[in-house]
PDB file of C-alpha atoms in Angstrom:
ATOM      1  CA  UNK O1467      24.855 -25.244 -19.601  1.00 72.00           C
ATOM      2  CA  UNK O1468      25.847 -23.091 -16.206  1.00 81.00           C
ATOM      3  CA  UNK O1469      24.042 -19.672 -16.695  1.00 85.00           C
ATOM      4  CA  UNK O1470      25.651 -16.803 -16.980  1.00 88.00           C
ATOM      5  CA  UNK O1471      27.355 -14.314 -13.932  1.00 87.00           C
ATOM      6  CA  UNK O1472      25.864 -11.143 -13.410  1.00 90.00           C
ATOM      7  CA  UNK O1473      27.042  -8.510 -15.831  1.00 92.00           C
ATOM      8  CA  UNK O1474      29.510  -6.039 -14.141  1.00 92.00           C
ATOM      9  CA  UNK O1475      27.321  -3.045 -15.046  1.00 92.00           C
ATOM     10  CA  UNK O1476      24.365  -4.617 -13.712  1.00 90.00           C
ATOM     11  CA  UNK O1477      25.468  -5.201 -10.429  1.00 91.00           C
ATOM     12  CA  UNK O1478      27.175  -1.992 -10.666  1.00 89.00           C
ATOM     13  CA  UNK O1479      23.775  -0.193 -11.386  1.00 91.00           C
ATOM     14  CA  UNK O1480      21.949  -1.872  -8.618  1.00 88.00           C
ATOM     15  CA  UNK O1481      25.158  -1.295  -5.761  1.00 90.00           C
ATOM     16  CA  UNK O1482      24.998   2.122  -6.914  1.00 89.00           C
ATOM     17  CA  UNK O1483      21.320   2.623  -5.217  1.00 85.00           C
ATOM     18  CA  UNK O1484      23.286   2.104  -2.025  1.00 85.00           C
ATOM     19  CA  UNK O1485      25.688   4.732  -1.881  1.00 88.00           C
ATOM     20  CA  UNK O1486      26.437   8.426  -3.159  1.00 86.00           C
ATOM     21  CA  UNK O1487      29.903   7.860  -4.182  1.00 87.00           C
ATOM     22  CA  UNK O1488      31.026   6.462  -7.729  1.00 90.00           C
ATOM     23  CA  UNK O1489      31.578   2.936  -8.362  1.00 91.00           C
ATOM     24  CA  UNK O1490      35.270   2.112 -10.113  1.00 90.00           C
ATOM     25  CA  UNK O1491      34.821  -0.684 -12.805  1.00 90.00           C
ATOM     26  CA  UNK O1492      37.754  -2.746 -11.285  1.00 90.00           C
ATOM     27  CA  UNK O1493      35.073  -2.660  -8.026  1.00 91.00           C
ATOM     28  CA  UNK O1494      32.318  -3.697 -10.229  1.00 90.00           C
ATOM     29  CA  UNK O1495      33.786  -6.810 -11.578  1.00 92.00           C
ATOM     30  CA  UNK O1496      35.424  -7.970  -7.822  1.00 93.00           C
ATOM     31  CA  UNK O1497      31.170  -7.384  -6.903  1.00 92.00           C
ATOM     32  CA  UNK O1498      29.731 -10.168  -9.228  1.00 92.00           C
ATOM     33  CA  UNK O1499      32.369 -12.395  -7.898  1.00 92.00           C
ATOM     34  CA  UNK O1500      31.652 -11.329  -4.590  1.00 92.00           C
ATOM     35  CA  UNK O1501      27.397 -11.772  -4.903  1.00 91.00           C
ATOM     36  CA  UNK O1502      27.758 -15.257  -7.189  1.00 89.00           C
ATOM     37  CA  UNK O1503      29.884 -16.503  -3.774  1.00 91.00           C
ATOM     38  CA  UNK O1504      27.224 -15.408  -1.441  1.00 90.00           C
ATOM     39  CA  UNK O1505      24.757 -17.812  -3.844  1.00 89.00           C
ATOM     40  CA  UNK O1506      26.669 -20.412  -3.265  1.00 90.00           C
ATOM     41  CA  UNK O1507      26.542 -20.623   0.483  1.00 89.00           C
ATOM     42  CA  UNK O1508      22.934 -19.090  -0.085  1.00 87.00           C
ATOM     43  CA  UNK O1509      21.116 -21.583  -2.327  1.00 90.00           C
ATOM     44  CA  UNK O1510      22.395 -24.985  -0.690  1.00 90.00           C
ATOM     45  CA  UNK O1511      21.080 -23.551   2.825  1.00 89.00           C
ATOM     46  CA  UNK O1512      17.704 -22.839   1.348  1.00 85.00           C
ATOM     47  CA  UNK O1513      17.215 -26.125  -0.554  1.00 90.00           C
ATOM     48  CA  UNK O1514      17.895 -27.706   2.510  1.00 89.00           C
ATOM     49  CA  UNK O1515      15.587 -25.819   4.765  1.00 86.00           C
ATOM     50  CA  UNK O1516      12.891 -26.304   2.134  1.00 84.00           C
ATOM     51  CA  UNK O1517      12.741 -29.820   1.938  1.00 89.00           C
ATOM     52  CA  UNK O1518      13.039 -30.611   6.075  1.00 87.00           C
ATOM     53  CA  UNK O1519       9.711 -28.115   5.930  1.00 82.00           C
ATOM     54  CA  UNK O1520       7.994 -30.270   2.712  1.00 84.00           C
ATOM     55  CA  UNK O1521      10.475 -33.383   1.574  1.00 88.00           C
ATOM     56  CA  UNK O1522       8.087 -33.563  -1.626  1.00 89.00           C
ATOM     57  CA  UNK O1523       8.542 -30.065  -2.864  1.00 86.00           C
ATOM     58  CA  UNK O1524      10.144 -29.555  -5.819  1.00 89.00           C
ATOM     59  CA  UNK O1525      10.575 -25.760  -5.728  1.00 86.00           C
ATOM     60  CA  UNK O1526      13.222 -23.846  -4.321  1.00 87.00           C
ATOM     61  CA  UNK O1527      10.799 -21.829  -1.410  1.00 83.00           C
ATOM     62  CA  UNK O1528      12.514 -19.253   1.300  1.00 79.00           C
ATOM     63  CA  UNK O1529      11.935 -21.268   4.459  1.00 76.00           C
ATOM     64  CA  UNK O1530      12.150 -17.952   6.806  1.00 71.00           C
ATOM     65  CA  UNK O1531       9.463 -15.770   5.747  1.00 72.00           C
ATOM     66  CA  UNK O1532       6.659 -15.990   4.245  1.00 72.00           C
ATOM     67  CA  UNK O1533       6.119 -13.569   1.481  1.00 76.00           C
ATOM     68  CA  UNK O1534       3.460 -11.795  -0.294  1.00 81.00           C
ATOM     69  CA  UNK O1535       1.930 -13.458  -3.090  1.00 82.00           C
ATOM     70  CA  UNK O1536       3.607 -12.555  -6.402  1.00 85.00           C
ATOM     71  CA  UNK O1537       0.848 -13.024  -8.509  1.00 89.00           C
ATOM     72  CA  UNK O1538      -1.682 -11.043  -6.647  1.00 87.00           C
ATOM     73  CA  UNK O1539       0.824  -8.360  -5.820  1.00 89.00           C
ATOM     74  CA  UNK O1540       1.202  -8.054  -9.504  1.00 90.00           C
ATOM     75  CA  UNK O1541      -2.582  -7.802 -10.402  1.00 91.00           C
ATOM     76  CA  UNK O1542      -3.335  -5.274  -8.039  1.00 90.00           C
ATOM     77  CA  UNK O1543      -0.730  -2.998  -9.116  1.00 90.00           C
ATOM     78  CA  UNK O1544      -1.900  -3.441 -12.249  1.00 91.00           C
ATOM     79  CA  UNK O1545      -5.100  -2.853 -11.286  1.00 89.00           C
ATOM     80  CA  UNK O1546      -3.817   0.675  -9.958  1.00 90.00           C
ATOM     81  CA  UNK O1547      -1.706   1.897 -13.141  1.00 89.00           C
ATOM     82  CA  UNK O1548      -2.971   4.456 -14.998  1.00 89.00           C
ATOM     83  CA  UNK O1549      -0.402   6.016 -17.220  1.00 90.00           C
ATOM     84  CA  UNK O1550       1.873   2.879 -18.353  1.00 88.00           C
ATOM     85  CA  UNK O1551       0.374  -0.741 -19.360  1.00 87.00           C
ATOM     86  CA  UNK O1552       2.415  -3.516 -17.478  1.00 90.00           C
ATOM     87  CA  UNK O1553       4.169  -4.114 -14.635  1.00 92.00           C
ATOM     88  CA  UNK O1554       7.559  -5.591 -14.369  1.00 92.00           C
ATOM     89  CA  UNK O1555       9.006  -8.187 -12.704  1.00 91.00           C
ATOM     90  CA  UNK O1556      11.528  -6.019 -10.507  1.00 89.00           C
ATOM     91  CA  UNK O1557       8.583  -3.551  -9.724  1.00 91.00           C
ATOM     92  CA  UNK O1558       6.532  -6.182  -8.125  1.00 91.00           C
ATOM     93  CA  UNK O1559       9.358  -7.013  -6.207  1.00 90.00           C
ATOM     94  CA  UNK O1560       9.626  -3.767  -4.780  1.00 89.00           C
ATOM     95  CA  UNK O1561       6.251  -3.500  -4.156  1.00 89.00           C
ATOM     96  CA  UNK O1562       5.948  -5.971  -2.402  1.00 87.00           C
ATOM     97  CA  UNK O1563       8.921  -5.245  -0.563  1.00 88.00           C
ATOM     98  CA  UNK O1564       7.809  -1.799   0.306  1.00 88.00           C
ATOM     99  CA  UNK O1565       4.635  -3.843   2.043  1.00 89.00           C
ATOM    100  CA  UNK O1566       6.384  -6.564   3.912  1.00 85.00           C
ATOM    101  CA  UNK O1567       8.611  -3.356   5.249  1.00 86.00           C
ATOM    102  CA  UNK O1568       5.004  -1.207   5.529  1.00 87.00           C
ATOM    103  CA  UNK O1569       3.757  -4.382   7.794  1.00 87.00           C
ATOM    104  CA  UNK O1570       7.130  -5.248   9.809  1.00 85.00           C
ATOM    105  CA  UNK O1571       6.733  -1.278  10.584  1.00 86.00           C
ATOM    106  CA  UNK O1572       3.088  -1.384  11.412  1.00 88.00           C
ATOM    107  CA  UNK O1573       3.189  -4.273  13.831  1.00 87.00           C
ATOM    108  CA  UNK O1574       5.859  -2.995  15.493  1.00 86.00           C
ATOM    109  CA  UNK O1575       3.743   0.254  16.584  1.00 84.00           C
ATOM    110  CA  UNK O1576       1.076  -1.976  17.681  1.00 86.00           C
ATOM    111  CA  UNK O1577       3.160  -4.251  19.621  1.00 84.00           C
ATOM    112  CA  UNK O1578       4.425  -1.156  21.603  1.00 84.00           C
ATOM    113  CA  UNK O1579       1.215  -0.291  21.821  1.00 82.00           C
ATOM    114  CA  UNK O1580      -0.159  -3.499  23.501  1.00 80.00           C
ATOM    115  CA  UNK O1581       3.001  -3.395  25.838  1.00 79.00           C
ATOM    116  CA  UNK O1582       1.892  -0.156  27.217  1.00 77.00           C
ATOM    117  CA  UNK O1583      -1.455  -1.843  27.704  1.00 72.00           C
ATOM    118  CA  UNK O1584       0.530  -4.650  29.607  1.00 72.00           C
ATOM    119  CA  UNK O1585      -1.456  -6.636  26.963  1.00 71.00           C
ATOM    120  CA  UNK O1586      -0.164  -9.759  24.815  1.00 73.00           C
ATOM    121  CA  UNK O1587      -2.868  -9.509  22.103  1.00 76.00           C
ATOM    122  CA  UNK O1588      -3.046  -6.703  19.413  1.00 81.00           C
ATOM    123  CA  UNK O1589      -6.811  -5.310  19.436  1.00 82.00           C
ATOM    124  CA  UNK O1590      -8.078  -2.620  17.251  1.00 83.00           C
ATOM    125  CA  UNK O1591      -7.264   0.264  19.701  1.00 83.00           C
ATOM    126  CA  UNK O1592      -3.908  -0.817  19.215  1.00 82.00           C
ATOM    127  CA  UNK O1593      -4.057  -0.966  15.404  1.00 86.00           C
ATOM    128  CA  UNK O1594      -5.281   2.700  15.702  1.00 86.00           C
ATOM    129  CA  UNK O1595      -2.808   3.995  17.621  1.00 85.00           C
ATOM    130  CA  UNK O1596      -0.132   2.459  15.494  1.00 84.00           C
ATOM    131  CA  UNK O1597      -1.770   4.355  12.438  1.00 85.00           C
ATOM    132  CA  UNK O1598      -1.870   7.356  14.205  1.00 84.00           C
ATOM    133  CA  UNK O1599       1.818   7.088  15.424  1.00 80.00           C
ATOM    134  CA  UNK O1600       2.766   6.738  11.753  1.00 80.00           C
ATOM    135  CA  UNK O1601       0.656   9.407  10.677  1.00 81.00           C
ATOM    136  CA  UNK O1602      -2.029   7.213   8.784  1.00 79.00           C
ATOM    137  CA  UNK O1603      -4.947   7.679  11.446  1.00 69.00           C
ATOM    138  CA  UNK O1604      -8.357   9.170  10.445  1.00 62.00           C
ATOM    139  CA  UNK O1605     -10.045  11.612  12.695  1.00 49.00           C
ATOM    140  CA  UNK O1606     -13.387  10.429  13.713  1.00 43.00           C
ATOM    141  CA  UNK O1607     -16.435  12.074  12.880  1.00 40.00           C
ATOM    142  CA  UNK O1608     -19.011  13.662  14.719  1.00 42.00           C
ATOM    143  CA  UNK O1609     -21.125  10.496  14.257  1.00 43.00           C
ATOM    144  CA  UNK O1610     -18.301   8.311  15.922  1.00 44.00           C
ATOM    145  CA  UNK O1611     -17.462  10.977  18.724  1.00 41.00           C
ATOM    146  CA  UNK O1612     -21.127  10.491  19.792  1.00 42.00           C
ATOM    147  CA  UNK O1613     -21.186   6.682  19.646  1.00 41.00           C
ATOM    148  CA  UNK O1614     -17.709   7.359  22.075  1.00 40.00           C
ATOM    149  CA  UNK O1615     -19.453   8.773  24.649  1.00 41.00           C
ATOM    150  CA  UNK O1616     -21.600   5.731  24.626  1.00 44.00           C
ATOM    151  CA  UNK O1617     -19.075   3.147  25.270  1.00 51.00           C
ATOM    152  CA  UNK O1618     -18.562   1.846  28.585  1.00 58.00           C
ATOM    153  CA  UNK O1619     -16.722  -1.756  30.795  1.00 61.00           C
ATOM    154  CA  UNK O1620     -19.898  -3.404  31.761  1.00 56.00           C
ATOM    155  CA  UNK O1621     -18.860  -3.900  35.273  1.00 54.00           C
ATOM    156  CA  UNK O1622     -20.871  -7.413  36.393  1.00 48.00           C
ATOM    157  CA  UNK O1623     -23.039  -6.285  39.610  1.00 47.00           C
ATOM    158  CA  UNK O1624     -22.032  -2.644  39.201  1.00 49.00           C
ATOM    159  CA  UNK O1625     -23.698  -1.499  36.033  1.00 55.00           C
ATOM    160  CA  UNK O1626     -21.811   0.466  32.861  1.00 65.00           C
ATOM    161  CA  UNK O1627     -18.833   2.632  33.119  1.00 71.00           C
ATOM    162  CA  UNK O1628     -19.075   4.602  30.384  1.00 76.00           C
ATOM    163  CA  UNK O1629     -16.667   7.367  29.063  1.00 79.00           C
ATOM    164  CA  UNK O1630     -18.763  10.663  30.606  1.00 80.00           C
ATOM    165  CA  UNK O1631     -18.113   8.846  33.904  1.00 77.00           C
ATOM    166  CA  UNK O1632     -15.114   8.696  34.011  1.00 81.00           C
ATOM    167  CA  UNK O1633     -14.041  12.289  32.565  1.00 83.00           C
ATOM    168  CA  UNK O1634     -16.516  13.498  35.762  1.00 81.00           C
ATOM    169  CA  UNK O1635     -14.661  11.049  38.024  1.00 79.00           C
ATOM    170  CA  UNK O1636     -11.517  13.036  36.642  1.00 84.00           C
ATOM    171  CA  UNK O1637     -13.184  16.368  37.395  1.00 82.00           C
ATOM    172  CA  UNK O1638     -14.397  15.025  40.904  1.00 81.00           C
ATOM    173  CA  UNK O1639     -11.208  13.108  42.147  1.00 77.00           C
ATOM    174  CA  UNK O1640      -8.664  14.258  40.085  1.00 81.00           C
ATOM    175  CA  UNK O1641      -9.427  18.092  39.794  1.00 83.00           C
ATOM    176  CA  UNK O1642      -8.553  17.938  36.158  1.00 85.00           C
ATOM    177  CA  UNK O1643     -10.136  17.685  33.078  1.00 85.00           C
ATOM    178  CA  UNK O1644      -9.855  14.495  30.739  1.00 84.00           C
ATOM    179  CA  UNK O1645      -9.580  13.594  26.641  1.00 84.00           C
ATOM    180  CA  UNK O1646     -12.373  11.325  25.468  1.00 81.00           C
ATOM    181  CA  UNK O1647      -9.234   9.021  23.944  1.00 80.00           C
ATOM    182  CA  UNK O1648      -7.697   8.993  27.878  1.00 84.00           C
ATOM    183  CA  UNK O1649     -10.774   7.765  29.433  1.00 83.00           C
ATOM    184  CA  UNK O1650     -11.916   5.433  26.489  1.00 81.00           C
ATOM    185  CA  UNK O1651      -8.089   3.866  26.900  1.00 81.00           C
ATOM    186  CA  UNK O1652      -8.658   4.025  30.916  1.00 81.00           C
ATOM    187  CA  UNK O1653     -11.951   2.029  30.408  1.00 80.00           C
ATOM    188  CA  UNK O1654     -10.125  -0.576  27.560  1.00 79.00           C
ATOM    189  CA  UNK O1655      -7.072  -1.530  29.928  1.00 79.00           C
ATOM    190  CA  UNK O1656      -9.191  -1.780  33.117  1.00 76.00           C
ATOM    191  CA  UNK O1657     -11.332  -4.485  30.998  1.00 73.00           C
ATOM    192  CA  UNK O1658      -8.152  -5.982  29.992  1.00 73.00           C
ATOM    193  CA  UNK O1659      -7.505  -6.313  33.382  1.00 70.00           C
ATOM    194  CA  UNK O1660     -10.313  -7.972  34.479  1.00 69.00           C
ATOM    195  CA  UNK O1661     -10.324 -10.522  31.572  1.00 69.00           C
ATOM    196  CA  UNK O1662      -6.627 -11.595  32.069  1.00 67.00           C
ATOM    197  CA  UNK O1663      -7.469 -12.134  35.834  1.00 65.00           C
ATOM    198  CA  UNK O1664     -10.231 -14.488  34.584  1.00 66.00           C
ATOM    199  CA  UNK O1665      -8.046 -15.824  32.058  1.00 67.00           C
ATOM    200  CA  UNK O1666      -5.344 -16.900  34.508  1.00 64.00           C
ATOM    201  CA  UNK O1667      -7.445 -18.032  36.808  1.00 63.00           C
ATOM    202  CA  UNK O1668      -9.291 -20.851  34.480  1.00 64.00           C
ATOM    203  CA  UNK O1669      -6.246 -21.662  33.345  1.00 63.00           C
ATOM    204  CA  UNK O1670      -4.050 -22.129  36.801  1.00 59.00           C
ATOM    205  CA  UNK O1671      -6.542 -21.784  39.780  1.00 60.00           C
ATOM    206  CA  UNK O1672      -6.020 -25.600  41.747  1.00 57.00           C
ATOM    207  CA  UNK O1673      -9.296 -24.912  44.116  1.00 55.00           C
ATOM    208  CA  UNK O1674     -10.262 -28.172  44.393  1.00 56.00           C
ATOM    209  CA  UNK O1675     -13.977 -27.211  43.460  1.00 57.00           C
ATOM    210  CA  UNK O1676     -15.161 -25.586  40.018  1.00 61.00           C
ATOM    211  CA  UNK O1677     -13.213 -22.350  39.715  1.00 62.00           C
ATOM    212  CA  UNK O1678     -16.436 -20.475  38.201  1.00 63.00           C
ATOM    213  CA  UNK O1679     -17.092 -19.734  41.781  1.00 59.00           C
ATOM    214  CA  UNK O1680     -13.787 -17.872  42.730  1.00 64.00           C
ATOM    215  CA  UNK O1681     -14.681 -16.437  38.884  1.00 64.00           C
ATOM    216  CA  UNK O1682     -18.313 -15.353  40.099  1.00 60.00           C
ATOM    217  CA  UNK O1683     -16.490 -13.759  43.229  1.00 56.00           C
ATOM    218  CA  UNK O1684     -14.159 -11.979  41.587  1.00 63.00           C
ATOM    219  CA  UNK O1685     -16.594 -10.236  39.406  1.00 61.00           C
ATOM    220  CA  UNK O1686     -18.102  -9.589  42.056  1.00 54.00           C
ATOM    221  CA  UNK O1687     -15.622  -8.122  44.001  1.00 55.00           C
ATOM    222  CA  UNK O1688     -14.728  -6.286  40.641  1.00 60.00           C
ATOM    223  CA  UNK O1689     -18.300  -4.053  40.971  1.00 51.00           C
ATOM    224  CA  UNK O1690     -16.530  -2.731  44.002  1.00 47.00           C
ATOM    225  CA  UNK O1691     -13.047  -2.333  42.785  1.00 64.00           C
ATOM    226  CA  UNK O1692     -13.831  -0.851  39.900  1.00 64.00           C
ATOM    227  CA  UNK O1693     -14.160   3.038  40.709  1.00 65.00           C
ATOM    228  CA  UNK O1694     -11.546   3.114  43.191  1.00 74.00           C
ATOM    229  CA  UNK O1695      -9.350   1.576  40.543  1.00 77.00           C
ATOM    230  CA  UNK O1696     -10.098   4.238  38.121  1.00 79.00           C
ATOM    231  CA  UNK O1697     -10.302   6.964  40.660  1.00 79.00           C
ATOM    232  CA  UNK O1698      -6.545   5.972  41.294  1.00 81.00           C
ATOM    233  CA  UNK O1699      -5.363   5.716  37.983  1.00 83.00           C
ATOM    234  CA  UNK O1700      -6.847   9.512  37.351  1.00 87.00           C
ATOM    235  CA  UNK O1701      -4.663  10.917  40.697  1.00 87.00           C
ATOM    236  CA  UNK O1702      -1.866   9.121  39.573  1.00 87.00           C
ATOM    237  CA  UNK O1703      -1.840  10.676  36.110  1.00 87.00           C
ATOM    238  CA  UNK O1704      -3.235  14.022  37.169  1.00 88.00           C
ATOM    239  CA  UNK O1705      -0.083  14.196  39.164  1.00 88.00           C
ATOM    240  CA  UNK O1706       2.065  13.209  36.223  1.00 85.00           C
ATOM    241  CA  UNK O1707       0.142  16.180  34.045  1.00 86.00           C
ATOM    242  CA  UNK O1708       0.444  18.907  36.405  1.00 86.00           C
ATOM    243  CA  UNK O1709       4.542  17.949  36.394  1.00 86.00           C
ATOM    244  CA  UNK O1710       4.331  18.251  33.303  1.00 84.00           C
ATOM    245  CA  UNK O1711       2.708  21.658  33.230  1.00 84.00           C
ATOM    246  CA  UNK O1712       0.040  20.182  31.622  1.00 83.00           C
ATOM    247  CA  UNK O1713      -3.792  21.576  32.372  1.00 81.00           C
ATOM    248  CA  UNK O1714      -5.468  18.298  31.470  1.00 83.00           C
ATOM    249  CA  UNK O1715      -4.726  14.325  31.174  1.00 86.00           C
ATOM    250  CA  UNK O1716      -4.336  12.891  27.866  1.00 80.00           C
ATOM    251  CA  UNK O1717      -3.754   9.187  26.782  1.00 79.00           C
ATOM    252  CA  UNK O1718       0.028   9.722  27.281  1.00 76.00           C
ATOM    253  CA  UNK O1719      -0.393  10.080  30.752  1.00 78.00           C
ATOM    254  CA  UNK O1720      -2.306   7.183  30.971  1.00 81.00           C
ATOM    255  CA  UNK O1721      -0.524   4.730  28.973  1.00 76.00           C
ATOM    256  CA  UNK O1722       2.184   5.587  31.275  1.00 77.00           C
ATOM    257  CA  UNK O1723       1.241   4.252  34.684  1.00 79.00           C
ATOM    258  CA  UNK O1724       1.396   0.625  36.007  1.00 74.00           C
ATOM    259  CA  UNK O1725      -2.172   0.077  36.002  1.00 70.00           C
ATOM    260  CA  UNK O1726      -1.165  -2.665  38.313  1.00 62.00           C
ATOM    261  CA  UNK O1727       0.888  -0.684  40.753  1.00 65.00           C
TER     262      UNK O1727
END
């Protein structure tokens, strides 16, 4: 027995969450004819694309995405209610819809962030300047501002770069003053730097002799390279502050310069 169309009302009810304006009931009824033909180009296309990804599978599965789990979506809502008893089946469908949009969002901000690192993974910084972008950041603590100032690029031959370095580097070379976020991001894409370089070259160098030693010269050469590279970075985006009519350099200055200009 073929089941039953959608009821005009229904359809009505949920079209109606799309616009302001009032639905006729002549429009309603031409709807559920209109939806029950998009199933029928719909369904065939996903059946098929289901079974070329698993030829054994004997439920219908959405070949394109790949969703939250139902089940566990459900329980942890539940696990979160505190005035009503159950969840229903169309609110764990939002929910999880409201995540899937939540993450497509999220990763978004952290792919533009790794593009201004001239980066092609996602690290934590990233992941905290997405949050922070979107308003969902938490401001660090004393306790984590201190353990800040303690981070550094370990610079092979040359020691630790750490963050009060480079804000007096700023002071010294650039005349201008410089956020602990700025030179912490400084320090992060400079290390990025170095590690693609290494990266690439294991990967393509055609020496004719084990590449660790161009590698061991390069970090070599990288103890050297290493302050003028910064130093030049903090000119560039003093300059770029001061046009601004700025009176210090912040992380937007920095994310903003070819680091490999």
């Amino acid at each position: 027995m073929p089941a039953k169309p959608y009821a005009p009302s229904h359809i009505g009810s949920v079209a109606s969450t799309f616009t302001t304006m009032r639905i006729s009931g002549a429009v309603k009824e031409s709807l559920v004819g209109l939806v029950c033909s998009e199933l029928d180009s719909l369904v065939p296309s996903m059946e098929q694309a289901t079974l070329e990804n698993d030829p054994e599978r004997k439920t219908l599965d959405d070949s394109n995405r790949t969703r939250l789990n139902y089940n566990r979506t459900r329980e942890l809502m539940i696990d979160r209610l505190e005035q009503v008893e159950s969840v229903g089946s169309a609110a764990v469908q939002g929910g999880i819809e409201y995540i899937e949009k939540f993450l497509a969002r999220l990763m978004r901000n952290c792919e533009e962030a790794a593009s201004r690192d001239r980066v092609s993974t996602i690290k934590p910084r990233h992941l905290q300047l997405a949050l922070n972008s979107m308003g969902k950041g938490e401001a660090a603590s004393e306790e984590d501002a201190e353990e800040v100032e303690e981070e550094g690029i370990q610079v092979q031959g040359g020691g630790l770069i750490t963050i009060p370095h480079v804000k007096s580097m700023s002071r010294t070379h650039a005349k201008m003053a410089l956020t602990d976020e700025a030179a912490q991001d400084l320090l992060f894409t400079y290390g990025d730097m170095v590690s693609e370089l290494e990266s690439d070259i294991r990967k393509h160098a055609n020496l004719g002799r084990d590449p660790m030693h161009f590698i061991d010269s390069v970090n070599r050469l990288s103890a050297l390279m290493a302050f003028g590279w910064i130093r030049r970075m903090l000119m560039k985006a003093a300059d770029n502050a001061r046009e601004r009519g700025y009176s210090r350099i912040d992380i937007e200055q920095i994310v903003n310069i070819d680091p490999f200009e």
